[in-house]
Tab-separated table of C-alpha atoms in Angstrom:
chain	number	residue	atom	x	y	z
A	1	MET	CA	-0.046	-0.134	0.186
A	2	LYS	CA	1.201	3.104	-0.680
A	3	ILE	CA	0.944	6.444	1.470
A	4	LEU	CA	1.480	10.367	0.427
A	5	LEU	CA	2.543	11.971	3.448
A	6	ILE	CA	2.139	15.568	2.937
A	7	ASP	CA	3.303	17.740	5.768
A	8	ASP	CA	6.314	21.272	6.132
A	9	ASP	CA	7.611	19.805	9.378
A	10	VAL	CA	10.792	17.362	7.847
A	11	ARG	CA	11.095	16.248	11.127
A	12	LEU	CA	8.234	15.708	11.879
A	13	VAL	CA	7.731	13.823	8.319
A	14	GLU	CA	11.139	11.223	8.310
A	15	MET	CA	9.731	9.714	11.646
A	16	LEU	CA	6.838	9.000	10.316
A	17	GLN	CA	8.027	7.757	6.782
A	18	GLU	CA	10.264	5.654	8.665
A	19	TYR	CA	7.896	4.244	11.064
A	20	LEU	CA	5.446	3.483	7.934
A	21	GLU	CA	8.341	2.241	6.296
A	22	GLN	CA	9.018	-0.372	9.563
A	23	GLU	CA	5.087	-0.852	8.986
A	24	GLY	CA	5.032	-2.136	5.385
A	25	PHE	CA	4.160	0.688	3.528
A	26	GLN	CA	5.313	2.071	0.623
A	27	VAL	CA	6.042	5.963	1.424
A	28	ASP	CA	6.826	9.401	-0.661
A	29	SER	CA	6.882	12.227	1.027
A	30	ALA	CA	6.285	16.515	-0.212
A	31	ASN	CA	6.870	19.603	2.695
A	32	ASN	CA	3.896	21.777	0.695
A	33	GLY	CA	0.426	21.417	-1.408
A	34	GLU	CA	1.448	22.522	-4.504
A	35	GLU	CA	4.909	19.847	-4.319
A	36	GLY	CA	2.457	17.035	-2.497
A	37	LEU	CA	-0.169	17.414	-6.153
A	38	GLY	CA	2.425	16.563	-8.431
A	39	LYS	CA	4.375	13.794	-6.297
A	40	PHE	CA	0.041	12.617	-6.006
A	41	GLN	CA	0.421	12.834	-9.889
A	42	ALA	CA	3.292	10.797	-10.258
A	43	PHE	CA	2.880	8.598	-6.908
A	44	GLN	CA	-0.616	7.429	-7.419
A	45	PRO	CA	-0.907	6.815	-3.474
A	46	ASP	CA	-3.638	4.899	-2.294
A	47	MET	CA	-3.810	6.838	0.625
A	48	VAL	CA	-2.632	10.492	2.029
A	49	VAL	CA	-1.587	12.003	4.887
A	50	LEU	CA	-2.161	15.702	5.166
A	51	ASP	CA	-1.171	18.757	7.105
A	52	VAL	CA	-3.773	21.325	7.321
A	53	MET	CA	-1.118	24.183	8.009
A	54	MET	CA	1.747	24.405	5.010
A	55	PRO	CA	3.534	26.869	2.978
A	56	VAL	CA	2.836	28.030	-0.564
A	57	LEU	CA	-0.596	25.875	-0.268
A	58	ASN	CA	-2.051	24.981	2.588
A	59	GLY	CA	-3.709	21.530	3.596
A	60	ILE	CA	-7.077	22.822	2.828
A	61	GLU	CA	-6.793	24.087	-0.176
A	62	THR	CA	-4.675	21.384	-1.162
A	63	LEU	CA	-7.500	18.857	-0.302
A	64	ARG	CA	-10.035	21.202	-2.227
A	65	LYS	CA	-7.581	20.886	-5.416
A	66	LEU	CA	-7.140	17.242	-4.377
A	67	ARG	CA	-10.861	16.272	-4.685
A	68	THR	CA	-11.851	17.897	-8.096
A	69	PHE	CA	-9.935	14.517	-9.539
A	70	SER	CA	-9.868	12.151	-6.970
A	71	GLN	CA	-11.542	10.289	-4.065
A	72	THR	CA	-8.465	8.844	-2.798
A	73	PRO	CA	-8.404	8.154	1.377
A	74	VAL	CA	-7.429	10.990	3.236
A	75	ILE	CA	-6.104	11.784	6.556
A	76	MET	CA	-5.665	15.366	7.976
A	77	LEU	CA	-2.619	16.129	10.592
A	78	THR	CA	-4.835	19.038	12.667
A	79	ALA	CA	-3.551	21.257	15.399
A	80	LYS	CA	-5.415	19.511	18.569
A	81	ASP	CA	-6.946	23.740	19.689
A	82	GLU	CA	-7.949	24.090	15.840
A	83	PRO	CA	-11.498	21.655	15.563
A	84	LEU	CA	-12.757	24.496	13.398
A	85	ASP	CA	-9.759	23.071	10.780
A	86	ARG	CA	-11.163	19.079	11.482
A	87	VAL	CA	-15.186	20.495	10.421
A	88	ILE	CA	-13.542	21.650	7.494
A	89	GLY	CA	-11.259	19.687	6.358
A	90	LEU	CA	-14.379	16.401	7.106
A	91	GLU	CA	-16.499	19.045	4.746
A	92	LEU	CA	-14.373	19.387	2.146
A	93	GLY	CA	-13.811	14.983	1.655
A	94	ALA	CA	-11.444	14.724	4.429
A	95	ASP	CA	-11.843	10.484	5.618
A	96	ASP	CA	-10.526	11.141	9.083
A	97	TYR	CA	-8.260	13.564	10.741
A	98	VAL	CA	-5.704	13.044	13.598
A	99	PRO	CA	-4.428	15.760	16.368
A	100	LYS	CA	-0.728	16.660	15.922
A	101	PRO	CA	1.340	16.599	18.119
A	102	CYS	CA	0.310	12.505	17.043
A	103	MET	CA	2.262	9.428	17.717
A	104	PRO	CA	3.141	7.416	14.646
A	105	ARG	CA	1.344	4.486	16.273
A	106	GLU	CA	-2.301	6.380	15.897
A	107	LEU	CA	-1.378	7.534	12.822
A	108	VAL	CA	-0.678	3.550	11.276
A	109	ALA	CA	-3.525	2.488	13.663
A	110	ARG	CA	-5.780	5.202	11.442
A	111	VAL	CA	-4.287	4.162	8.301
A	112	ARG	CA	-5.087	0.877	8.760
A	113	ALA	CA	-8.739	1.082	9.836
A	114	ILE	CA	-9.217	2.899	6.470
A	115	ALA	CA	-7.251	0.611	4.200
A	116	ARG	CA	-9.496	-2.725	6.174
A	117	ARG	CA	-12.546	-1.243	5.090
A	118	VAL	CA	-11.472	0.058	1.492
A	119	LYS	CA	-9.912	-3.320	0.793
A	120	THR	CA	-13.764	-5.280	2.546
A	121	GLY	CA	-15.316	-3.589	0.106
A	122	ASN	CA	-12.982	-4.729	-3.008
A	123	THR	CA	-14.193	-8.240	-2.016
A	124	PRO	CA	-16.890	-10.213	-3.280
A	125	ASP	CA	-19.679	-9.203	-1.522
A	126	GLU	CA	-22.795	-11.748	0.188
A	127	VAL	CA	-25.080	-8.829	-1.011
A	128	ASP	CA	-25.159	-7.666	-4.820
A	129	VAL	CA	-26.649	-4.430	-4.272
A	130	ILE	CA	-29.154	-3.002	-1.638
A	131	GLU	CA	-31.558	-0.856	-2.978
A	132	VAL	CA	-33.563	1.740	-0.856
A	133	GLY	CA	-36.119	3.329	-2.865
A	134	PRO	CA	-34.075	5.708	-5.531
A	135	LEU	CA	-30.427	4.477	-3.473
A	136	ALA	CA	-28.362	1.989	-4.982
A	137	VAL	CA	-25.335	0.742	-2.889
A	138	TRP	CA	-22.955	-1.964	-4.067
A	139	PRO	CA	-21.073	-3.028	-1.578
A	140	GLY	CA	-18.526	-4.761	-3.754
A	141	LYS	CA	-17.625	-2.218	-5.840
A	142	ARG	CA	-17.912	0.547	-3.783
A	143	GLN	CA	-20.573	2.118	-5.688
A	144	VAL	CA	-23.554	4.261	-4.960
A	145	THR	CA	-25.975	5.638	-7.356
A	146	TRP	CA	-29.394	8.025	-6.747
A	147	ASN	CA	-32.205	7.988	-9.378
A	148	GLU	CA	-29.465	5.348	-11.430
A	149	GLN	CA	-27.098	8.469	-10.754
A	150	ASP	CA	-23.713	7.479	-10.140
A	151	VAL	CA	-22.730	9.703	-6.801
A	152	GLN	CA	-18.956	10.168	-5.827
A	153	LEU	CA	-18.617	9.300	-2.283
A	154	THR	CA	-15.255	9.361	-0.038
A	155	SER	CA	-14.313	6.195	1.215
A	156	THR	CA	-15.557	6.980	4.793
A	157	GLU	CA	-18.752	8.211	3.152
A	158	PHE	CA	-19.146	5.303	1.700
A	159	ASN	CA	-18.607	2.803	4.399
A	160	ILE	CA	-21.424	4.955	6.578
A	161	LEU	CA	-23.994	5.153	4.144
A	162	GLU	CA	-23.874	1.463	3.376
A	163	VAL	CA	-23.803	1.013	7.327
A	164	LEU	CA	-27.351	2.578	7.240
A	165	ALA	CA	-28.523	1.058	3.988
A	166	LYS	CA	-28.362	-2.395	5.446
A	167	HIS	CA	-30.012	-1.391	8.493
A	168	ALA	CA	-32.597	0.818	6.438
A	169	GLY	CA	-35.941	1.488	8.418
A	170	HIS	CA	-33.859	1.539	11.641
A	171	PRO	CA	-31.662	4.017	13.604
A	172	VAL	CA	-28.312	2.990	13.713
A	173	SER	CA	-26.292	5.239	16.174
A	174	LYS	CA	-23.280	7.488	15.825
A	175	GLU	CA	-21.289	4.456	17.877
A	176	VAL	CA	-22.209	1.830	15.419
A	177	LEU	CA	-21.722	4.242	12.738
A	178	SER	CA	-18.240	5.288	13.644
A	179	GLU	CA	-16.896	1.366	14.774
A	180	ASN	CA	-17.752	0.218	10.928
A	181	GLY	CA	-17.125	3.846	8.830
A	182	LEU	CA	-14.209	5.235	10.638
A	183	GLY	CA	-12.737	2.372	12.216
A	184	ARG	CA	-12.463	3.604	15.764
A	185	PRO	CA	-14.819	4.185	18.573
A	186	LEU	CA	-16.482	6.924	18.757
A	187	ALA	CA	-14.665	9.737	21.039
A	188	ARG	CA	-15.903	12.399	23.073
A	189	TYR	CA	-16.956	15.665	21.231
A	190	ASP	CA	-16.135	14.068	18.008
A	191	ARG	CA	-18.284	15.569	15.288
A	192	SER	CA	-16.843	14.114	12.452
A	193	ILE	CA	-20.033	11.546	11.718
A	194	ASP	CA	-22.336	14.239	11.961
A	195	VAL	CA	-19.711	16.356	9.454
A	196	HIS	CA	-19.594	13.227	7.456
A	197	LEU	CA	-23.467	12.316	7.495
A	198	SER	CA	-24.026	16.483	6.067
A	199	SER	CA	-21.720	15.717	3.030
A	200	ILE	CA	-23.782	12.389	2.495
A	201	ARG	CA	-27.500	14.065	2.389
A	202	GLN	CA	-26.172	17.015	0.122
A	203	LYS	CA	-24.657	14.333	-2.422
A	204	LEU	CA	-27.937	12.279	-2.537
A	205	GLY	CA	-30.908	13.762	-3.684
A	206	VAL	CA	-34.051	14.242	-1.644
A	207	LEU	CA	-37.642	12.179	-1.922
A	208	PRO	CA	-40.550	13.427	-3.215
A	209	ASP	CA	-41.738	14.919	-0.284
A	210	GLY	CA	-38.374	16.867	0.262
A	211	ARG	CA	-36.878	15.436	2.690
A	212	SER	CA	-33.442	13.775	3.125
A	213	CYS	CA	-33.291	10.045	2.898
A	214	ILE	CA	-31.624	10.116	6.462
A	215	GLN	CA	-32.967	11.307	9.305
A	216	THR	CA	-31.439	12.002	12.949
A	217	VAL	CA	-33.494	9.832	15.414
A	218	PHE	CA	-33.037	12.078	18.880
A	219	ARG	CA	-31.144	9.838	20.890
A	220	LEU	CA	-30.717	7.198	18.980
A	221	GLY	CA	-28.423	8.200	16.084
A	222	TYR	CA	-29.313	8.414	12.028
A	223	GLN	CA	-31.669	6.342	9.908
A	224	LEU	CA	-31.858	5.255	6.414
A	225	ILE	CA	-35.844	5.941	5.557
A	226	LYS	CA	-37.727	3.048	3.523
A	227	VAL	CA	-39.648	4.006	0.579
């Protein structure tokens, strides 16, 4: 598996790269967003680890440009005291985030969690397609359509929607969505699931009565409406 590290902290990049390579990953790195986008095209990574605060082109703008042509999973590195950066990153299509300073072991755990979910989707599934009204989800192909039109989702968004589709008509807790969508337990005050669900709602169409097909169920979580 190939990982592209984009961070202007040279010492941190060297440490993370050495650790990731010891864990069996193939790693390339860049120290600013523009360089990172160029290396992305040449390296074609399976995942990107992207710092928010960088010179030349910051992580938010780098992610914005990246999402215009690729849905490759992205993990953002964010400052602990900047929750707004995390929300913006998730809204732009980041799959997850790790607060800085981060331990290499934690980053590897997040990388493996996302990789495991993507790999699961690339293997034959017991369900060829899950259809819920105008929504169709193909777990094996990791493909989603709404009224037969393709919907472009990030890896994490697909994981979350797949869980909701498999439990259509029943509420699914944020804890379950975090475990199955992000591959990690839900942390206290973590808004990641809410932000991902907001993005999914925007990408899907609405029902004939104008409602979103994904409804919030008070104190229980989220539910995909059966129609």
